[in-house]
mmCIF file of C-alpha atoms in Angstrom:
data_model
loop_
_atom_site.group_PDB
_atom_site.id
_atom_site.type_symbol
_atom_site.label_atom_id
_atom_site.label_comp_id
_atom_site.label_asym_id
_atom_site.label_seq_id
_atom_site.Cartn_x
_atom_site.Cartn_y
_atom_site.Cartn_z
ATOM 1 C CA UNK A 1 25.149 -114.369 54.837
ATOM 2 C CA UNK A 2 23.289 -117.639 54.326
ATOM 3 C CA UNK A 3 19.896 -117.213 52.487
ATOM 4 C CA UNK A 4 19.861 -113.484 52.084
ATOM 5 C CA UNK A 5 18.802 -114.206 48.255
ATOM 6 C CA UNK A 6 15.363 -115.559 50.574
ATOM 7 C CA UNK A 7 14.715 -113.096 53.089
ATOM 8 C CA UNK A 8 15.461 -110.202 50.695
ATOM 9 C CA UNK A 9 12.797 -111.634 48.470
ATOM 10 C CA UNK A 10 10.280 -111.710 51.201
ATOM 11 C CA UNK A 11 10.902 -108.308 52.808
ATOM 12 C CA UNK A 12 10.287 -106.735 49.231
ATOM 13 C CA UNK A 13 7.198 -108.709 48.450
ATOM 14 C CA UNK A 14 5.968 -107.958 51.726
ATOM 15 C CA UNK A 15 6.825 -104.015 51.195
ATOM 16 C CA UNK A 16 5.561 -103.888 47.588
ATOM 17 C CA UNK A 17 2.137 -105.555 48.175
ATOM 18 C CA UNK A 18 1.094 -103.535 51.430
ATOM 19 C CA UNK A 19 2.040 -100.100 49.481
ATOM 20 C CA UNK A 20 0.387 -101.225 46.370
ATOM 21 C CA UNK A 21 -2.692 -102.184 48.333
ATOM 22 C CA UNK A 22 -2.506 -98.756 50.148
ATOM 23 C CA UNK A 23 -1.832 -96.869 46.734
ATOM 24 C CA UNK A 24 -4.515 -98.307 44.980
ATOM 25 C CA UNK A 25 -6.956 -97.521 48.401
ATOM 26 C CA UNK A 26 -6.009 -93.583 48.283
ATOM 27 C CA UNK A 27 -5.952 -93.783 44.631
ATOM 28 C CA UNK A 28 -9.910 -95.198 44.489
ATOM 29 C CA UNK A 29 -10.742 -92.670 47.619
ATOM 30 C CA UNK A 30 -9.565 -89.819 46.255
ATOM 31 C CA UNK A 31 -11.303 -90.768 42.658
ATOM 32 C CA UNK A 32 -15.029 -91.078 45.062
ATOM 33 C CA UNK A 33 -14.238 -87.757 47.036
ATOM 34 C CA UNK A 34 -13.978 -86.094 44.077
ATOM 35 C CA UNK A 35 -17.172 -87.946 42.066
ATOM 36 C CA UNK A 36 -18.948 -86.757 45.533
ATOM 37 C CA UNK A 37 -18.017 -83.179 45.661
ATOM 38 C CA UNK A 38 -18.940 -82.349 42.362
ATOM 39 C CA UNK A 39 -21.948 -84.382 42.951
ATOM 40 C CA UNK A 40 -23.190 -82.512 46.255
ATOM 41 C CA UNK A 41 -22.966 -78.936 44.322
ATOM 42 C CA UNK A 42 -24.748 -80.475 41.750
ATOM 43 C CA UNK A 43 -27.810 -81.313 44.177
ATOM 44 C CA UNK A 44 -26.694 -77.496 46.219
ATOM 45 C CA UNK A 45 -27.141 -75.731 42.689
ATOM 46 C CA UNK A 46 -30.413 -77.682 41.957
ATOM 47 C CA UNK A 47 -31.745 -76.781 45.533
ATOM 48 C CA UNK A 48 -30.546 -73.704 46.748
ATOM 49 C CA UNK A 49 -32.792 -73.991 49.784
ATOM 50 C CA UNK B 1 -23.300 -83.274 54.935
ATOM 51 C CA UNK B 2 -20.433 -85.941 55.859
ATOM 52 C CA UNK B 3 -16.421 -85.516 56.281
ATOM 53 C CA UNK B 4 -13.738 -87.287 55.412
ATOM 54 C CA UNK B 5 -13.266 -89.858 58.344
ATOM 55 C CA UNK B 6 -9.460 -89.614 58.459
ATOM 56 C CA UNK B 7 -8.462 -89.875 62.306
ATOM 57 C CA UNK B 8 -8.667 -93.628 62.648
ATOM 58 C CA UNK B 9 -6.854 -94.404 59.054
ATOM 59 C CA UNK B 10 -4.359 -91.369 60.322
ATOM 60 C CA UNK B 11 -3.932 -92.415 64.361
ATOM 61 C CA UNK B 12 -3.045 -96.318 63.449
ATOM 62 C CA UNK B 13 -1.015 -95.391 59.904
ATOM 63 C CA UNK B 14 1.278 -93.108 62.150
ATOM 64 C CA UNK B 15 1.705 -95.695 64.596
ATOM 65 C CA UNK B 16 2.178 -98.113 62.079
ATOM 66 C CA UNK B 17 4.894 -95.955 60.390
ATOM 67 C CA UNK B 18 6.690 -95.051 63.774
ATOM 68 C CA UNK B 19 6.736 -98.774 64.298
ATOM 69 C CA UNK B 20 7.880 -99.520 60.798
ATOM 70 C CA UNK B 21 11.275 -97.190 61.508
ATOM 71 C CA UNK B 22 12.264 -99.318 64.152
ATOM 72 C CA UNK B 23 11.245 -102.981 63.577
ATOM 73 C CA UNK B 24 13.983 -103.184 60.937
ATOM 74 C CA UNK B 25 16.430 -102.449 63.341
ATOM 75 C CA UNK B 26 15.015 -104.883 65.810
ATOM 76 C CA UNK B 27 15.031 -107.316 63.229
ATOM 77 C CA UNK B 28 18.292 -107.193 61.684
ATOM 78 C CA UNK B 29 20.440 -105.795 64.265
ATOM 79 C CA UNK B 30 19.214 -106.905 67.529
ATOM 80 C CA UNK B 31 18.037 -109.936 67.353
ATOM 81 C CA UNK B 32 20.274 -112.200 66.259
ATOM 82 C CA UNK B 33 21.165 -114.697 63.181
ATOM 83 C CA UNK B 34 19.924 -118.071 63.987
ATOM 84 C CA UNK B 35 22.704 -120.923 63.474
ATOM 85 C CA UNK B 36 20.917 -123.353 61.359
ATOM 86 C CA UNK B 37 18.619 -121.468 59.235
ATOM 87 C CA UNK B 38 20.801 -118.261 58.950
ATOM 88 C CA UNK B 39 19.098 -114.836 57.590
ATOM 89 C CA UNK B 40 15.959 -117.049 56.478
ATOM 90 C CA UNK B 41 14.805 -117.348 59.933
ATOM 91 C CA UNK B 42 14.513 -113.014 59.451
ATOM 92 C CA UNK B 43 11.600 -113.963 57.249
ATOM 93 C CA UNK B 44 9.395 -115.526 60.356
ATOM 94 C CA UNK B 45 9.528 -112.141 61.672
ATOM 95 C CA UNK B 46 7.166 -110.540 59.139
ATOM 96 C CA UNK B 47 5.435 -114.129 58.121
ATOM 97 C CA UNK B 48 4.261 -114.656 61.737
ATOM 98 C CA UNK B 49 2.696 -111.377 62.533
ATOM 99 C CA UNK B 50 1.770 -111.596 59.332
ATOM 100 C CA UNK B 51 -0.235 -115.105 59.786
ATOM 101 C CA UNK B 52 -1.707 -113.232 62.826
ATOM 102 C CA UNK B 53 -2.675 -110.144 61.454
ATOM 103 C CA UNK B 54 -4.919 -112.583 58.502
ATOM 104 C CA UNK B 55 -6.500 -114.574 62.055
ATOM 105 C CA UNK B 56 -7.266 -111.149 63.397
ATOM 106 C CA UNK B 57 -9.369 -110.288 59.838
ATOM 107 C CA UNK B 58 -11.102 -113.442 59.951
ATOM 108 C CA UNK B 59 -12.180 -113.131 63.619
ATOM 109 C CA UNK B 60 -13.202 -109.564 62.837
ATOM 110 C CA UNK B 61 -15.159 -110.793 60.008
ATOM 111 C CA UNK B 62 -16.564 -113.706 61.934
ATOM 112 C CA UNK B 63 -18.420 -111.065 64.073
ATOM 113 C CA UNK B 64 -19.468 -108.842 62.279
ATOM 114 C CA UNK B 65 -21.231 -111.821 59.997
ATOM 115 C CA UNK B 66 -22.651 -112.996 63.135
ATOM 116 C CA UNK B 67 -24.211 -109.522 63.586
ATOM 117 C CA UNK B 68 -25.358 -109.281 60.487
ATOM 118 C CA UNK B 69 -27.108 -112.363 60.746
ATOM 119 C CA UNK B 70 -28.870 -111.753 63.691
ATOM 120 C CA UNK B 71 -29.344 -107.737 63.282
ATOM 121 C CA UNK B 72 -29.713 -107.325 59.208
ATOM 122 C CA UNK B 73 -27.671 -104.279 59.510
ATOM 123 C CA UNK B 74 -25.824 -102.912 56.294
ATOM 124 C CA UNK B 75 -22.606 -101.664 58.650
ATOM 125 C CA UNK B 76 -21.708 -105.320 60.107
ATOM 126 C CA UNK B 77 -21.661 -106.717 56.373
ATOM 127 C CA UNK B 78 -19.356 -103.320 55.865
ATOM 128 C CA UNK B 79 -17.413 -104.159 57.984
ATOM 129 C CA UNK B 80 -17.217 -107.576 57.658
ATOM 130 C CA UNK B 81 -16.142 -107.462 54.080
ATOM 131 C CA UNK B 82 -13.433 -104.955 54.976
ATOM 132 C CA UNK B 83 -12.309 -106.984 57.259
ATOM 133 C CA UNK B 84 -12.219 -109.907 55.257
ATOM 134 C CA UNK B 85 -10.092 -107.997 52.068
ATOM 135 C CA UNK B 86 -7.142 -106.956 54.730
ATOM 136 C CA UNK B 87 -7.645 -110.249 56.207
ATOM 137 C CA UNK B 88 -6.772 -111.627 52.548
ATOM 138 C CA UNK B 89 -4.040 -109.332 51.849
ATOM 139 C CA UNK B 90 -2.120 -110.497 55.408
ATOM 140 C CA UNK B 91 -3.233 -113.671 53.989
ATOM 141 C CA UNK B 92 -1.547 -113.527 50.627
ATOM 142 C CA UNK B 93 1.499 -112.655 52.156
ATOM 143 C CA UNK B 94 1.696 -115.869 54.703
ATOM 144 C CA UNK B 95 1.597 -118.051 51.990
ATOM 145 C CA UNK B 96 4.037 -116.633 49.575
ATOM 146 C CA UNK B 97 6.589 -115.495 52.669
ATOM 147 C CA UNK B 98 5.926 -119.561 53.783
ATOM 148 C CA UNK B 99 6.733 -120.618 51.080
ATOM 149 C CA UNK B 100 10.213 -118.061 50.105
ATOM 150 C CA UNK B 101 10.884 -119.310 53.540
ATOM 151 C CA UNK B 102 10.644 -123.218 52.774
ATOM 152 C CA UNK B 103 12.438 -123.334 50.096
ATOM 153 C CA UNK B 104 16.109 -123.376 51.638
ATOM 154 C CA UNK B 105 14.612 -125.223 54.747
ATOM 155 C CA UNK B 106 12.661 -127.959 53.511
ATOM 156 C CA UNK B 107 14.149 -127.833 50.239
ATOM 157 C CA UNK B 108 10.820 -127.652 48.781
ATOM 158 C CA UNK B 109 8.289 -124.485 48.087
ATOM 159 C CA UNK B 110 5.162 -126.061 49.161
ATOM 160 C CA UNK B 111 4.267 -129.341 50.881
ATOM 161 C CA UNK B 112 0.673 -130.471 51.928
ATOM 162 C CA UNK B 113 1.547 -129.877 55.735
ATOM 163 C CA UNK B 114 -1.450 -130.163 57.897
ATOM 164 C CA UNK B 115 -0.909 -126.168 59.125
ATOM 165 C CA UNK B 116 -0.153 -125.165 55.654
ATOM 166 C CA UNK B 117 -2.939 -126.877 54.052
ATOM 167 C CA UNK B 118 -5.367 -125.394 56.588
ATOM 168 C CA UNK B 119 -4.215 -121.908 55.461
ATOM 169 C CA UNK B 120 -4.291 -122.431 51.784
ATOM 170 C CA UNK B 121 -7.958 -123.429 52.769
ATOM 171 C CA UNK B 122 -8.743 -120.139 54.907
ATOM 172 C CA UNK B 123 -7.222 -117.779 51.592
ATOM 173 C CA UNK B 124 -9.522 -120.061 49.664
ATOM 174 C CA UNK B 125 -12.590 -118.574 51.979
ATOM 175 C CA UNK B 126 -11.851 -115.200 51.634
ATOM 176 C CA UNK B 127 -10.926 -115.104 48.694
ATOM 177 C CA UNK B 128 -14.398 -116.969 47.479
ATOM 178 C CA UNK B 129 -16.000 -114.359 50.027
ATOM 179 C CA UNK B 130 -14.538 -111.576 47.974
ATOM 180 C CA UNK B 131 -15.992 -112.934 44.589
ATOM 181 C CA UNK B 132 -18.839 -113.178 46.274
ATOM 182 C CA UNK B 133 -19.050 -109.999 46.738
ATOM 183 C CA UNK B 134 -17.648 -109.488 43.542
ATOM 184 C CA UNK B 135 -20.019 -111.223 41.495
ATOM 185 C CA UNK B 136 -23.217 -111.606 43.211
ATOM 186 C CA UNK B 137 -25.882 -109.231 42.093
ATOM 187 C CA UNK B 138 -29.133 -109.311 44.313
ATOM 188 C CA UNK B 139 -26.884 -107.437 47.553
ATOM 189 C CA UNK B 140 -29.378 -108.839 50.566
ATOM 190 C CA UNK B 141 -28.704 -112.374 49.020
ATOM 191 C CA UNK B 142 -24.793 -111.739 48.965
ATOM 192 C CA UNK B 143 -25.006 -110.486 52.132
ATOM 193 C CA UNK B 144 -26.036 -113.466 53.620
ATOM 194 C CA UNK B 145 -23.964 -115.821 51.851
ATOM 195 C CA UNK B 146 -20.751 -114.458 52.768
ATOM 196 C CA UNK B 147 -21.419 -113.898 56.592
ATOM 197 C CA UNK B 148 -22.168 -117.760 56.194
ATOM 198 C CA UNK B 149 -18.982 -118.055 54.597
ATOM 199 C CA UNK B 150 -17.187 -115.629 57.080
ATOM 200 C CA UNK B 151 -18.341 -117.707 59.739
ATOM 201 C CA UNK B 152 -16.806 -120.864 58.402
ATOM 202 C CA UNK B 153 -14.107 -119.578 57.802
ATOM 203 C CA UNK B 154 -13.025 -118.532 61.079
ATOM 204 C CA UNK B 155 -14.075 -121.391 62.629
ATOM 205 C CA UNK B 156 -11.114 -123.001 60.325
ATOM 206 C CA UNK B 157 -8.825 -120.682 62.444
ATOM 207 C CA UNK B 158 -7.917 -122.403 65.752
ATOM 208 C CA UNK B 159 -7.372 -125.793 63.890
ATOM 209 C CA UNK B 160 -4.728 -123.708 62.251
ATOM 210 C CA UNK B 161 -3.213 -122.786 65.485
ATOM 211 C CA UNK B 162 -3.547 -126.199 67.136
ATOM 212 C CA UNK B 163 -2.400 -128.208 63.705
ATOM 213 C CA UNK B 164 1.270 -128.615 64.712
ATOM 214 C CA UNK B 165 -0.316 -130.212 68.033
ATOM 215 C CA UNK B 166 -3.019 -132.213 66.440
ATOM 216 C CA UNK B 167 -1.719 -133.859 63.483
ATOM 217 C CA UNK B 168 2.409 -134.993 62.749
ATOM 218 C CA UNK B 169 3.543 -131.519 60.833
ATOM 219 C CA UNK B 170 6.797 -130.097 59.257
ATOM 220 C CA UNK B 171 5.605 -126.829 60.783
ATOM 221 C CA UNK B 172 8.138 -125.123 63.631
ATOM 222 C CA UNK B 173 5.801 -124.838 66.287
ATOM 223 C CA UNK B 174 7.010 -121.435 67.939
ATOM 224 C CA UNK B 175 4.001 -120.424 69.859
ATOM 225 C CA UNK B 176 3.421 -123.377 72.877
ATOM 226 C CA UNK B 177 0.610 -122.606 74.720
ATOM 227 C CA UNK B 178 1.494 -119.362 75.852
ATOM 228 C CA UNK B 179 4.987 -119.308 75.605
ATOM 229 C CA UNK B 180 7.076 -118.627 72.640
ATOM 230 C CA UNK B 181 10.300 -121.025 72.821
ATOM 231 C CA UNK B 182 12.553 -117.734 71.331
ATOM 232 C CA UNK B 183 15.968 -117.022 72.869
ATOM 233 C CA UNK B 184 14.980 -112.703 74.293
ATOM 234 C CA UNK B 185 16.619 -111.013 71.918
ATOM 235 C CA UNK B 186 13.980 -112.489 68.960
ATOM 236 C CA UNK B 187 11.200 -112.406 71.639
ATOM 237 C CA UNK B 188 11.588 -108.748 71.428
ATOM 238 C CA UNK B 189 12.036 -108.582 68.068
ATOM 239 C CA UNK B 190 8.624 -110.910 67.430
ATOM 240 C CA UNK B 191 6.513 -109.233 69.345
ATOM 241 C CA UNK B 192 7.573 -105.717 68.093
ATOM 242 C CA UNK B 193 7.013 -106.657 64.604
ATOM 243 C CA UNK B 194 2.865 -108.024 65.493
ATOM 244 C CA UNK B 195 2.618 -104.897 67.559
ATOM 245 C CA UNK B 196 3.564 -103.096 64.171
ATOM 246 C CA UNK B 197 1.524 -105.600 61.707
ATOM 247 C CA UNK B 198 -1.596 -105.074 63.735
ATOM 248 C CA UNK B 199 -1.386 -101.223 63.812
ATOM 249 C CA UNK B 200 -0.335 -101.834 59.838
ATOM 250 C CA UNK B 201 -3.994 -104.223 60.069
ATOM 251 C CA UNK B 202 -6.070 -101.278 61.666
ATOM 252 C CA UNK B 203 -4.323 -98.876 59.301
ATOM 253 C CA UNK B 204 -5.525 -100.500 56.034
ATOM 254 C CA UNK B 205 -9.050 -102.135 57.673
ATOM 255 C CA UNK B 206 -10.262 -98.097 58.478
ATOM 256 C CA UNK B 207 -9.042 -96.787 55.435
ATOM 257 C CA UNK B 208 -10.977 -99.397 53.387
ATOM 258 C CA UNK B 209 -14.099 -99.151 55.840
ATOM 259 C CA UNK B 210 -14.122 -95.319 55.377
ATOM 260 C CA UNK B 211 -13.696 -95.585 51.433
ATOM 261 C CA UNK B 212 -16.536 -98.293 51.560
ATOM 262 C CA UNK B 213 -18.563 -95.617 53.358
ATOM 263 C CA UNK B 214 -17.911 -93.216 50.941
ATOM 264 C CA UNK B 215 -18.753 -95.703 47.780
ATOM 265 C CA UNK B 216 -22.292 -96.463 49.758
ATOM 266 C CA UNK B 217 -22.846 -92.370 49.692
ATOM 267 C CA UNK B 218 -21.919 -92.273 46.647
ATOM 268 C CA UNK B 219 -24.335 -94.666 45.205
ATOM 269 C CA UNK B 220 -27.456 -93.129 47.142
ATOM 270 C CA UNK B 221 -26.533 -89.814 46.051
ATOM 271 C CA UNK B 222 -26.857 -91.335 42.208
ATOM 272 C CA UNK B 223 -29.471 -92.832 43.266
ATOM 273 C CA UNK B 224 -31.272 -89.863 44.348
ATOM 274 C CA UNK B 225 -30.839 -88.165 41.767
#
């Protein structure tokens, strides 16, 4: 088991940074969905024709 | 009024997750342990595809600025800056696997390698396009600069590729030409994991063009308003 101190250490960094990445993409998407929602009944309620 | 664009982000992040569920096994039960460098060699399986997933941003974002140059339109810088944040990312993760992988190889984290240097020059790129971005405030004049930079930095890209050919490198040069000098199990193995690093790539790059999209409605709605 030469090196598995090494390739351990990459296959986690790898892992952690492309599902923090992804986290904080759904996290920031679902945060504008929401700011848009409540924003588009806003302009419905204003203009209900 | 516009939906949530989810099919691309969903088609490519189920691929990419079927894919995930069996490169590991590829990786550490198929293929087998290389003599010399022993379970370090494992790491070029992720670094690799990895290093090709960043080229793959950086040509993406080399078009798109080109199209934005010549057409002015707002979705080619979109998509060009998308393109250039996952390109970054894969990026990120060339350099640090490089260097996790040098250190019981060359004994050393980091040395000023032709190919290596080249790459720490492309990260520099993008990640000066994305303070650009960042910190720029007059958008049209942003614009501009980074496709200029997007475009240079690509062009940095096949000297990258060619580096262990043109200049005297440490580098393993494992892609000749078009042949990969890999015994078949680790053939396999490679080209599994960049199948599964570019549906990973497409994955992230339409999630992060789709909540762009939404951040641009967004802001005209306030603006509207």
């Amino acid at each position: 088991m030469q090196h598995l101190e090494y390739m351990t250490a990459a296959y986690i960094i790898i892992w952690v940074a492309i599902l923090l990445y992804f986290l904080s993409l759904s996290k920031c998407e679902k945060a504008i969905w929401e700011e848009l929602r409540e924003l588009r009944a806003t302009i419905t309620k204003d203009n209900p024709s | 009024m516009h939906q949530k664009p989810y099919i691309l982000p969903l088609v490519f992040g189920i691929l990419a997750l079927i894919c995930l569920g069996i490169a590991p096994y590829l990786v550490f039960v198929y293929a087998g342990i290389e003599k010399e460098m022993g379970l370090a060699q494992k790491i070029f399986y992720y670094h690799v595809p990895s290093a090709f997933s960043m080229f793959l941003g950086s040509f993406l974002c080399f078009v798109f600025s080109i199209f934005y140059l010549w057409k002015r339109d707002k979705n080619c810088d979109l998509w060009a800056a998308c393109s250039a944040e996952v390109s970054l990312l894969f990026g990120t993760l060339v350099l640090i696997t490089g260097a996790i992988w040098a250190k019981p190889i060359w004994g050393a984290w980091w040395v000023w390698d032709a190919q290596l240097t080249l790459t720490l020059i492309l990260w520099l790129i993008l990640a000066a396009y994305h303070m650009l971005r960042a910190y720029l405030e007059d958008p049209v004049q942003s614009a501009r600069f980074r496709a200029v930079l997007g475009i240079i930095g690509f062009l940095n890209v096949p000297f990258i590729h060619y580096a262990t050919k043109l200049w005297r490198t440490h580098h393993p040069e494992v892609v000749r030409g078009e042949e990969i000098s890999l015994p078949p199990d680790m053939k396999a193995a490679f080209f599994f994991c960049v199948i599964t690093f570019f549906a990973l790539f497409f994955a992230l790059l339409f999630k992060r063009v789709s909540l762009a999209k939404a951040q641009n409605e967004l802001e005209s709605l306030k603006a509207e308003i």
